[in-house]
Coordinates of C-alpha atoms and ligand atoms in Angstrom, one line a residue:
X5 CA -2.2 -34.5 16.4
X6 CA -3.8 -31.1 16.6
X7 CA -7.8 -31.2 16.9
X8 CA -9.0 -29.3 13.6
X9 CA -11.1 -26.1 15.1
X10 CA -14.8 -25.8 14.8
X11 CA -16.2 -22.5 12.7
X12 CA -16.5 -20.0 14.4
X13 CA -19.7 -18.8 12.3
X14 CA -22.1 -21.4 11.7
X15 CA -22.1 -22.3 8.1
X16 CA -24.6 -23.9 5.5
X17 CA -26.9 -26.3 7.0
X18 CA -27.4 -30.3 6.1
X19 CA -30.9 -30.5 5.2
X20 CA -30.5 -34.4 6.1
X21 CA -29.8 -33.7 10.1
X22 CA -32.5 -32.7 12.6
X23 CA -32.1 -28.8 12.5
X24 CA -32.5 -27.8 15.7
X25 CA -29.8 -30.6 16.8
X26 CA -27.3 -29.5 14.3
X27 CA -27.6 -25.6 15.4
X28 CA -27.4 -27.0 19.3
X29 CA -24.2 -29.2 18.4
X30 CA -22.3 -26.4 16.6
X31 CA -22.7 -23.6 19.5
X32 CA -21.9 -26.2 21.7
X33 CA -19.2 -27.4 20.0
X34 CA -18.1 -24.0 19.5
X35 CA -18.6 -23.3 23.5
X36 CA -16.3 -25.8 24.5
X37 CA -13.7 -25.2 22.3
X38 CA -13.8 -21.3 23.6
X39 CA -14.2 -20.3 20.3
X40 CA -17.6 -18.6 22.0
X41 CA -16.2 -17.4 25.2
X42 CA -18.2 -16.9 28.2
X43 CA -20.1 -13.9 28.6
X44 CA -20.6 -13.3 24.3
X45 CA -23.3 -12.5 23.0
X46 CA -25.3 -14.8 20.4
X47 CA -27.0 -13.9 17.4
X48 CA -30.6 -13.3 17.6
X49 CA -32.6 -16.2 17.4
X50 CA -34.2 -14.0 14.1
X51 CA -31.1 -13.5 12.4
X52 CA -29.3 -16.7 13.0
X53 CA -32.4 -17.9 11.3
X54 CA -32.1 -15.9 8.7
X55 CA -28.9 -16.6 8.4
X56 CA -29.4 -20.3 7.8
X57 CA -32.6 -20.1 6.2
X58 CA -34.5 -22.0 9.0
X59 CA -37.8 -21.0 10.7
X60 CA -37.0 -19.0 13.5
X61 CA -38.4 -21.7 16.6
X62 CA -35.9 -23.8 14.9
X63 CA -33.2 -21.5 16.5
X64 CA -35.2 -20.9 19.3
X65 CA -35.8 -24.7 19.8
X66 CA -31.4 -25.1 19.6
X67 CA -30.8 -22.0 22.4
X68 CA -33.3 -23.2 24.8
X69 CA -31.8 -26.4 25.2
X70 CA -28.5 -24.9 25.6
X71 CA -30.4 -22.3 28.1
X72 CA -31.2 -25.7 30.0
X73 CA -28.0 -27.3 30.2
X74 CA -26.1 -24.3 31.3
X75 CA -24.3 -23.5 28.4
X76 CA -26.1 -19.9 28.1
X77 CA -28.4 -18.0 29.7
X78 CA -31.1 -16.2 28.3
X79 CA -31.5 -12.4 29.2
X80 CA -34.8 -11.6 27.7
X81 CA -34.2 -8.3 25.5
X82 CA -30.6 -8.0 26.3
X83 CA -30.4 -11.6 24.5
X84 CA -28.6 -14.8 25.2
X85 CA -25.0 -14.8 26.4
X86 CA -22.5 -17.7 26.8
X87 CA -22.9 -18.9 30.8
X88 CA -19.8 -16.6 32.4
X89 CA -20.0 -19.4 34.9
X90 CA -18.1 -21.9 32.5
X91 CA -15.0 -19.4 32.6
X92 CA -13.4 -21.8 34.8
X93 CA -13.3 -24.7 32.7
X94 CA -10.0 -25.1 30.7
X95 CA -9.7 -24.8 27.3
X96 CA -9.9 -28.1 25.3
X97 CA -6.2 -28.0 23.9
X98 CA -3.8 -30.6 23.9
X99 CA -1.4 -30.0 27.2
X100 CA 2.1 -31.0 24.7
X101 CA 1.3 -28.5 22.0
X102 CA 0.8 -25.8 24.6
X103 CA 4.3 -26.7 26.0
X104 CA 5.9 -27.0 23.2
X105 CA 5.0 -23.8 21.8
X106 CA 7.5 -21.9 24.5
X107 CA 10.1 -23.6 23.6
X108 CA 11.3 -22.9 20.3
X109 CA 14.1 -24.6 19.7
X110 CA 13.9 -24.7 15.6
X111 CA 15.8 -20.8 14.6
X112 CA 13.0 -20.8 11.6
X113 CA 10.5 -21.0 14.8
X114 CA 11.9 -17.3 15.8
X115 CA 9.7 -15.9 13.5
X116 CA 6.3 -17.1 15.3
X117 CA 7.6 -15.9 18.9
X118 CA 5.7 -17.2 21.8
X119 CA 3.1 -15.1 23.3
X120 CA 3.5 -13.7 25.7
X121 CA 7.4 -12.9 25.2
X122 CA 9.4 -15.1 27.1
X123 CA 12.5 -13.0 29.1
X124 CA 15.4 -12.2 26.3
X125 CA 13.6 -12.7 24.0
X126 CA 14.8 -11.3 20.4
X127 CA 13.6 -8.8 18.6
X128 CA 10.9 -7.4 20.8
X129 CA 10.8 -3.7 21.6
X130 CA 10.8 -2.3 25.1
X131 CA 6.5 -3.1 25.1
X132 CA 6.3 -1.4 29.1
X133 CA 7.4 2.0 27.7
X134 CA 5.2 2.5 24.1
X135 CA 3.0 5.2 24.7
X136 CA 0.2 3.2 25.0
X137 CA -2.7 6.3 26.0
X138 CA -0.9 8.5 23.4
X139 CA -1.9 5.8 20.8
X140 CA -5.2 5.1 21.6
X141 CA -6.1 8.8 21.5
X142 CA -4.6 8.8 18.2
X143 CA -6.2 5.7 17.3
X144 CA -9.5 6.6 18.8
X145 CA -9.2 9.8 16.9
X146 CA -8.9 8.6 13.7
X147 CA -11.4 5.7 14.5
X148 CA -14.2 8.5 15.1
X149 CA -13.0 10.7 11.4
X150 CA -13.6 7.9 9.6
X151 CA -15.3 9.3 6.6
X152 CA -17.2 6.7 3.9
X153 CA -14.3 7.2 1.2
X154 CA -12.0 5.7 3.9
X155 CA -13.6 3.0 4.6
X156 CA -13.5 1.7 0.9
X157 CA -10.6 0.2 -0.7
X158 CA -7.4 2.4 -0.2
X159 CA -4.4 2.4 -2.7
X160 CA -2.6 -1.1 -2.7
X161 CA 0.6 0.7 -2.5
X162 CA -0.3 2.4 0.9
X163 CA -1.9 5.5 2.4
X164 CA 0.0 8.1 0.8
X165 CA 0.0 10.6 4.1
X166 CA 2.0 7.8 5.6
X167 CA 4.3 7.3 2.2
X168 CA 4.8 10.7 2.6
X169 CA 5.3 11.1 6.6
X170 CA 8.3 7.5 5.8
X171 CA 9.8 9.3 2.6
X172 CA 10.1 12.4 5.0
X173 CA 11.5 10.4 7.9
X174 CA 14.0 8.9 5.9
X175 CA 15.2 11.8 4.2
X176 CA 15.9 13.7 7.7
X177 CA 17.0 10.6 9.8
X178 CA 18.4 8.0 7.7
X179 CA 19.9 10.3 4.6
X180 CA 17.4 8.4 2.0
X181 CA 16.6 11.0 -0.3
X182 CA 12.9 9.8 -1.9
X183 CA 9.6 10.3 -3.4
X184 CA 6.4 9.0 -1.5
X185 CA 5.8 7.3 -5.1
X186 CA 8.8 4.8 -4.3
X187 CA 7.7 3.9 -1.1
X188 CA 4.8 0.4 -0.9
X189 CA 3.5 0.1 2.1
X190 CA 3.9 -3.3 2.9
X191 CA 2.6 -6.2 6.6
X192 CA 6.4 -6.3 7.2
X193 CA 9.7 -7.4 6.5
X194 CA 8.6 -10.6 5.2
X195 CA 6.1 -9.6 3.3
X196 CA 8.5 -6.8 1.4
X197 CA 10.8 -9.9 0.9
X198 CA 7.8 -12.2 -0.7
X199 CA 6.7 -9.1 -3.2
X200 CA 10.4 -8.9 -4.1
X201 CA 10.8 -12.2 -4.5
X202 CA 7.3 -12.7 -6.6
X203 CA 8.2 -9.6 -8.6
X204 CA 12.0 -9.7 -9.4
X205 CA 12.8 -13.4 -8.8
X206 CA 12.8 -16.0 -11.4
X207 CA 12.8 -20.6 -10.4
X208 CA 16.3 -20.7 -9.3
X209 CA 17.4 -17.2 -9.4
X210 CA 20.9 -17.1 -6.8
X211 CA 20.5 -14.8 -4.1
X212 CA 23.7 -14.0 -1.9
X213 CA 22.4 -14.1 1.5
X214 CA 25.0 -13.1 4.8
X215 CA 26.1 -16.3 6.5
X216 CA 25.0 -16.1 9.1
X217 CA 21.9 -15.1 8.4
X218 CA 17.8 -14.0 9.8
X219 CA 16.5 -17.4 9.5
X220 CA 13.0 -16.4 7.6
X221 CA 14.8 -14.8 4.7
X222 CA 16.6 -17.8 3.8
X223 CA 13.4 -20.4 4.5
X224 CA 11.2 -17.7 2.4
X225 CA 13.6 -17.4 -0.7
X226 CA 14.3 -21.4 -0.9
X227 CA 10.2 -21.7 -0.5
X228 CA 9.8 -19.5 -3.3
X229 CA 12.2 -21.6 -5.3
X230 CA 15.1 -19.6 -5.3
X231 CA 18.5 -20.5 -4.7
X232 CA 20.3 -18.9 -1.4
X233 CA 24.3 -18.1 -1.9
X234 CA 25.3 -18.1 1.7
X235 CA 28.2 -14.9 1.9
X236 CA 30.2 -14.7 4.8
X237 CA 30.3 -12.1 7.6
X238 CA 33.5 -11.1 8.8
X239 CA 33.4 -7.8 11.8
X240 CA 33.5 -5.2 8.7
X241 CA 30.1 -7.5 7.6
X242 CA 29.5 -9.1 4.3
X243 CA 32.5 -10.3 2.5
X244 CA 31.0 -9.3 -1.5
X245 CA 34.5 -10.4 -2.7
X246 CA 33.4 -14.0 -2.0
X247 CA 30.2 -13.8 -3.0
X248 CA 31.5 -12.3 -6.5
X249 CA 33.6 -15.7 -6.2
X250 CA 30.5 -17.9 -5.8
X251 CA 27.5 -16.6 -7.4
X252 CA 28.9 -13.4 -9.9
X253 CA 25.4 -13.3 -11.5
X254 CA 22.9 -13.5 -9.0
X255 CA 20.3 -11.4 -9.2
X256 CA 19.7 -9.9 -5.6
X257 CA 22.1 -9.7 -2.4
X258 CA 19.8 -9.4 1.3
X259 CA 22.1 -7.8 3.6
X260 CA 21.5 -6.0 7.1
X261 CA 24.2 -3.3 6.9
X262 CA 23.5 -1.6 9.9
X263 CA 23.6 -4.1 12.7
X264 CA 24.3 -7.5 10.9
X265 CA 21.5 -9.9 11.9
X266 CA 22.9 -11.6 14.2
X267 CA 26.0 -10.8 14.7
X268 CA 25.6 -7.0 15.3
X269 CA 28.4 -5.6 13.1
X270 CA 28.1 -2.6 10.7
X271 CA 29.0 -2.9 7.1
X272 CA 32.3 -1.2 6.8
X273 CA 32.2 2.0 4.0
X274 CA 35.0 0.2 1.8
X275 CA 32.5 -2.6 1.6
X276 CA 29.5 -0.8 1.3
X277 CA 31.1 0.5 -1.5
X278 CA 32.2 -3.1 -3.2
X279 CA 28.9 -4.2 -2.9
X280 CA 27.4 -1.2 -4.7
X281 CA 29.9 -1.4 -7.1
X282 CA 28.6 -6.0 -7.9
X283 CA 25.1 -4.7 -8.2
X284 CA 25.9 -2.1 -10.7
X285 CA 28.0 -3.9 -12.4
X286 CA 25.8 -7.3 -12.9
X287 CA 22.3 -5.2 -12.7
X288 CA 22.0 -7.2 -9.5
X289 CA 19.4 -5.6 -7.0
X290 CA 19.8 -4.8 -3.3
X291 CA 17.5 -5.5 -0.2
X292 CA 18.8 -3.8 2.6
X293 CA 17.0 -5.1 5.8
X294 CA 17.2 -2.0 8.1
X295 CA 15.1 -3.4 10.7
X296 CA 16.9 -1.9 13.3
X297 CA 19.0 0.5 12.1
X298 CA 17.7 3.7 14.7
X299 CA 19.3 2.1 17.6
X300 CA 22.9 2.6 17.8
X301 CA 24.8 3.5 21.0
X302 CA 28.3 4.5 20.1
X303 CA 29.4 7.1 17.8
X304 CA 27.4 8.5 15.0
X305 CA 25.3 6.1 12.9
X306 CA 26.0 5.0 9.6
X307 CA 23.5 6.4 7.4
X308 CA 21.7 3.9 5.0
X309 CA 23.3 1.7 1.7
X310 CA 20.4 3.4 0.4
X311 CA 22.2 7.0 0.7
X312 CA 25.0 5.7 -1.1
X313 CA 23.1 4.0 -4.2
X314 CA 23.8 6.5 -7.0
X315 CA 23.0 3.8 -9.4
X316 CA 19.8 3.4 -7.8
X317 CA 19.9 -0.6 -7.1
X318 CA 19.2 -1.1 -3.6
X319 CA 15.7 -1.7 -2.7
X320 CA 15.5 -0.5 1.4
X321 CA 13.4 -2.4 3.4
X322 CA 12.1 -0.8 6.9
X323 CA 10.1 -2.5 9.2
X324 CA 7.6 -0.8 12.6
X325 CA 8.4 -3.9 14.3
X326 CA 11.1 -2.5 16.4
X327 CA 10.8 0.9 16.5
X328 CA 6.6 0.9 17.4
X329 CA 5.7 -2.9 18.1
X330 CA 5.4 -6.0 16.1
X331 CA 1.7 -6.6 16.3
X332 CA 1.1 -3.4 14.2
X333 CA 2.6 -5.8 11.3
X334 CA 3.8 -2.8 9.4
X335 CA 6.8 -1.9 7.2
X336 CA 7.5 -0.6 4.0
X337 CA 9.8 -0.6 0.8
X338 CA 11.6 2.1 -1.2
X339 CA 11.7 1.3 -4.8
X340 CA 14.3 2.5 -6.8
X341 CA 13.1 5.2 -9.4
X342 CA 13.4 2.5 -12.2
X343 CA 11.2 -0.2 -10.2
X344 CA 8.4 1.8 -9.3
X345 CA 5.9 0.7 -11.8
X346 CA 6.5 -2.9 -12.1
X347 CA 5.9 -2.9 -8.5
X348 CA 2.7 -1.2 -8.6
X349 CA 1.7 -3.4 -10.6
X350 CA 2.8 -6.3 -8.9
X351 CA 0.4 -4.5 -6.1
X352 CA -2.5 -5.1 -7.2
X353 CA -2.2 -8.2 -7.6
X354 CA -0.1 -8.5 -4.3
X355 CA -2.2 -6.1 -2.0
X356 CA -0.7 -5.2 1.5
X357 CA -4.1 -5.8 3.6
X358 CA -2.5 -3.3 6.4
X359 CA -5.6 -1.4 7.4
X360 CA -6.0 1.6 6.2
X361 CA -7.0 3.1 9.8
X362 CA -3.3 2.1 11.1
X363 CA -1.5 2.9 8.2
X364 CA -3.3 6.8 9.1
X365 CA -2.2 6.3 13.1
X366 CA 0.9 6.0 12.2
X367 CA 1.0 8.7 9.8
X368 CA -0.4 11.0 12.8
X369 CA 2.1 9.4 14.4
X370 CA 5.0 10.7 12.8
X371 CA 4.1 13.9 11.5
X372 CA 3.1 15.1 15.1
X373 CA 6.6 14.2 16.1
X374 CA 6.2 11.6 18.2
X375 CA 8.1 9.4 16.2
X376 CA 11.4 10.8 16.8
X377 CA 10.7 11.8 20.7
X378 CA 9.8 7.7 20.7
X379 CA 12.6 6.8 18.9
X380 CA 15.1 9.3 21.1
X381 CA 13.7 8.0 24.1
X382 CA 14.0 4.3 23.4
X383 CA 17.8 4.5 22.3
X384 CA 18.6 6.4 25.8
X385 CA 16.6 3.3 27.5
X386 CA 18.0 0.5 25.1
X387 CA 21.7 1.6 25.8
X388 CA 21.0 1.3 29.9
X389 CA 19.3 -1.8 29.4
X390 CA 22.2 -3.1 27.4
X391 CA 24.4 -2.0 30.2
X392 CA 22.5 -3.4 32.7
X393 CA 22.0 -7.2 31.5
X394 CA 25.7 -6.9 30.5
X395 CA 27.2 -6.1 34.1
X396 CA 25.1 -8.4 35.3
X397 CA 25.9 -11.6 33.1
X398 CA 29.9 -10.6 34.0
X399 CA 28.7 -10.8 37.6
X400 CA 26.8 -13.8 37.4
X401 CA 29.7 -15.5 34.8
X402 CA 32.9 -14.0 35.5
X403 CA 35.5 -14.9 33.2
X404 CA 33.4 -17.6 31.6
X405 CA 31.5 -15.5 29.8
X406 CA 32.6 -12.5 26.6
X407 CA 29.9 -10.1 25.5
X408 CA 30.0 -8.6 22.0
X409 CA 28.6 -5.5 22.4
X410 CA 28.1 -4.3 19.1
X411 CA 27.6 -0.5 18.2
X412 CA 23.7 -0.7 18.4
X413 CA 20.8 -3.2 17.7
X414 CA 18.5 -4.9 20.2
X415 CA 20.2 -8.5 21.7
X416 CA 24.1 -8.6 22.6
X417 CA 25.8 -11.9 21.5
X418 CA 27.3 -13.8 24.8
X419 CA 30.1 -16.7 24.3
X420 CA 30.4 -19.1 27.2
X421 CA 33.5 -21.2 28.0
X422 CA 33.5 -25.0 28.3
X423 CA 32.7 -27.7 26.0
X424 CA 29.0 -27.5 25.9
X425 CA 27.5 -26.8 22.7
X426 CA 25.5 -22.9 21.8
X427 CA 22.8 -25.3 20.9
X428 CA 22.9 -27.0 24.3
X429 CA 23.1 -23.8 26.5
X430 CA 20.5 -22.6 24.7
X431 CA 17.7 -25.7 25.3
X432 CA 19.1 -25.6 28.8
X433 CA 18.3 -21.8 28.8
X434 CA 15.0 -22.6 27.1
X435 CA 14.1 -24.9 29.4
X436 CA 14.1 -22.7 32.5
X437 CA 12.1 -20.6 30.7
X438 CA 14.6 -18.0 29.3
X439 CA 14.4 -17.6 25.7
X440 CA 18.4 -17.3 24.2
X441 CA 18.8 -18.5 21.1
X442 CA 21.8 -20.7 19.6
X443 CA 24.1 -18.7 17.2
X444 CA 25.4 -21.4 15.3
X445 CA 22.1 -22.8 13.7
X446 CA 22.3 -19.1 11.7
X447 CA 25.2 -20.6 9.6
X448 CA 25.2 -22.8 6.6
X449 CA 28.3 -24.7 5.9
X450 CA 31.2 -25.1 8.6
X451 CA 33.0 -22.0 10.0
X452 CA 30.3 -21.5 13.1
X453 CA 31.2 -19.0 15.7
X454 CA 28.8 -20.0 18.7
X455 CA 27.3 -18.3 21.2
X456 CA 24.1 -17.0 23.0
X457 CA 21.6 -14.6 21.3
X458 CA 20.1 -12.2 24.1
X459 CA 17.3 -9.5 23.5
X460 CA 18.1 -6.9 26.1
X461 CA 15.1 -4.2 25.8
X462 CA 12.7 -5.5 28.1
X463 CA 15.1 -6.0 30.8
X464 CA 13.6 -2.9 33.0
X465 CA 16.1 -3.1 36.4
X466 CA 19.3 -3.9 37.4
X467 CA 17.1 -6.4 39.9
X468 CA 15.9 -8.2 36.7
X469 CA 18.6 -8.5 35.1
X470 CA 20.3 -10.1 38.5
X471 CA 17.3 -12.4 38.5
X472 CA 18.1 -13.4 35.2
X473 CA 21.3 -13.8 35.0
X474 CA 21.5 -16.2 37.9
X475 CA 18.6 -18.1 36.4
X476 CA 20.8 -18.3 33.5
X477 CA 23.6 -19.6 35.3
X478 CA 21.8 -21.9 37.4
X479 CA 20.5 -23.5 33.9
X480 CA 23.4 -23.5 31.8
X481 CA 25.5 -24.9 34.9
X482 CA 23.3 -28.2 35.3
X483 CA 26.0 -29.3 37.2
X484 CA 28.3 -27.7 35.6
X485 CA 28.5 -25.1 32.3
X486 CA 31.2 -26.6 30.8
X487 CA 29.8 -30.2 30.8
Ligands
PLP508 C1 16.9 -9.3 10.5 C2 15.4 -8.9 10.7 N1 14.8 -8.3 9.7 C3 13.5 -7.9 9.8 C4 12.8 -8.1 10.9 C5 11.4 -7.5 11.0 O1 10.5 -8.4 10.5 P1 8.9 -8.0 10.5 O2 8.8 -6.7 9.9 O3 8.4 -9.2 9.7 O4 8.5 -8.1 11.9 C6 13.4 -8.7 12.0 C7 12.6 -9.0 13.2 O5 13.1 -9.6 14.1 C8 14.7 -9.1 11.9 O6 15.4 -9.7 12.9

């Protein structure tokens, strides 16, 4: 069992403890753990003191001791400092967590992905090739402008220079015609789902969800009590005829149109259409997940659901995961005209808690036109870097391998012959330290395709992507791939 953490900040003191002892056991404590790492800097002995409301010598009394075991070092004026001597000494973690945590073998694990990314790994963007000094100039920019109204509480729906740089965006690039007023800025996809679901959703609501599905859409709607409809996908993407079969009145359908997640397929007009047509007909609501929607590699892209909605019941989700990085935790809803004020309203209850100094970066971001150069330049590199881990799989594989390359999107699906199990490939795979994930835990029910999900856009070289194809090979073939 995990070892619960030690605060960080030392909290209330027990009067019934020796002071000084409890304040030396705490840092100490804190030390070890490298929760304090070596080299920061401690609080004064005055305001820790303060802090605590003990006498200052108390403090003093709890620093010197560490000063004499080695655990800090005392610098006179500068302060006292964590020893940087004790940077050798391992972390206090326990070794099977740590070696479990790259390996995650669970689909609902995709959503906390290892750190640092493991090689194919999904849904991370190209991170060697985002303009790293361009952003910190921004950033450092915007950090220095801060004026005291911007450092209060900003509108729960968002930063409205960034609702209006996305409304603009969407218009030009994606064909969603929109006010800023219906877009909420929101910490990404999931939580654009969860104020969906905590705004529209009643207990046991149906929601058609595509089968297969993004794991974390499903596990968040069943958590929130409702009740998941799995659809199924066929290559012209969700089949709305069944769902109107199965579940006629739910109340929400979450669909990926663009590139179905995960099998890569784009919603065919005809059923665009069909499924427009069910949500109008039941006042059924939308989400369209367009997490990746910019990248798309053959032929012109489909623009949004969203365009289509004349009857204004699609809510669009869009996400900065992929198209600026993940860690930004940033994404954003458009409302239909007729939801806007429930959902601000639901706001303030549900704040987004993006900071309002990133929500203005990336508003600099995009009106400067950065954006789009970005966005150009990373679907010239994604489509090589497709090309690249796909030649080399066929050299490494041969016949025994099939790649679907769908028309855009960030992993390619790869089917292997012989007898093995997706699920056992992909521990195989996992094992050697490549991160593919099994296709057919995405599926509820029977009717399972199989395969391998591969994230191609940080495959930089054609030498990489030889490297790790034959490290594929050499795993999945543990004698032999089709045992
Ligand atoms: C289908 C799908 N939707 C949305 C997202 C984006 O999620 P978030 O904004 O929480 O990073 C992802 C990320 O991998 C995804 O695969």
């Amino acid at each position: 069992m995990k070892e619960p953490s030690p605060p960080l900040k030392i909290g209330p003191i027990d009067r019934r403890i020796a002071l000084s002892q409890q304040i030396y056991d705490r840092l100490r404590h804190a030390i070890d753990a490298h929760l304090l790492r070596p080299g920061a800097r401690l609080a004064s002995a005055r305001a820790l003191a303060s802090e605590l409301g003990v006498a200052r010598g108390t403090v003093e009394s709890a620093y010197q001791r560490l000063a004499g075991e080695g655990y800090v070092l005392a610098r006179g004026p500068a302060g006292t400092i964590v020893s940087p001597h004790l940077a050798q000494q391992p972390a206090r973690q326990p070794a099977k967590a740590t070696a479990n945590a790259r390996l995650p073998v669970d689909p609902g694990a995709m959503a906390a992905s290892p750190e640092p990314p493991l090689p194919l790994q999904l849904g991370i963007p190209a991170l060697d090739a985002f303009p790293r000094k361009l952003w910190s100039r921004l950033a450092t920019r915007r950090i220095r402008a801060s004026s005291p109204p911007e450092l209060s509480y900003g509108d729960p729906r968002g930063y409205l220079p960034l609702r209006q740089a996305i409304a603009a965006y969407l218009l030009v690039s994606r064909g969603v015609p929109c006010r800023p007023e219906q877009v909420l800025v929101t910490g990404g996809y999931r939580a654009s789902l969860a104020l969906i679901v905590q705004t529209l959703l009643r207990q046991r609501d149906r929601v058609w969800v595509e089968n297969p599905c993004y794991p974390p859409t499903r596990t968040l709607l069943e958590r929130a009590g409702a009740i998941p409809c799995a659809v199924p996908v066929d290559d012209e993407g969700l089949v709305s005829a069944e769902g109107v079969r199965e579940a006629p009145k739910a109340r929400l359908a979450v669909v990926t149109p663009s590139h179905q997640a995960p099998l890569g397929v784009s919603m065919s007009m005809p059923r665009r259409l069909q499924l427009l047509d069910w949500a109008s007909r039941h006042e059924a609501w939308i989400v369209e997940d367009d997490y990746d929607g910019e990248f798309h590699y053959h032929g012109p892209p489909l623009p949004a659901l969203k365009s289509r909605d004349t009857t204004d019941r699609v809510i669009y989700a869009g996400s900065f995961s992929k198209v600026l990085f993940p860690g930004l935790s940033l994404g954003y809803l458009v409302l239909p005209e007729g939801l806007t004020e429930q959902f601000s309203a639901s706001v303030q209850i549900w704040p987004n808690y993006v900071a309002r100094v990133t929500q203005a970066i990336v508003a600099d971001f995009i009106d400067n036109g950065h954006f789009s150069r970005h966005l150009k330049k990373m679907r010239a590199l994604y489509a090589n870097r497709r090309a690249l881990l796909a030649a080399a799989l066929t050299d490494a594989f041969g016949a025994r391998v099939t790649i679907d390359l769908a028309r855009g999107g960030m992993h390619l699906v790869a089917r292997f012959a012989g007898r093995a199990s997706d699920e056992t490939l992909a521990r195989r795979a996992q094992r050697a330290g490549l991160s593919c994930q099994a296709l057919s835990p995405r599926y509820l029910g029977e009717a399972k395709q199989e395969g391998l999900l591969m994230g191609f856009t940080n495959v930089a070289t054609a030498q990489e992507a030889a490297r790790l194809a034959a490290a594929l090979r050499d795993a999945l073939a543990v004698g032999n791939v089709s045992a």
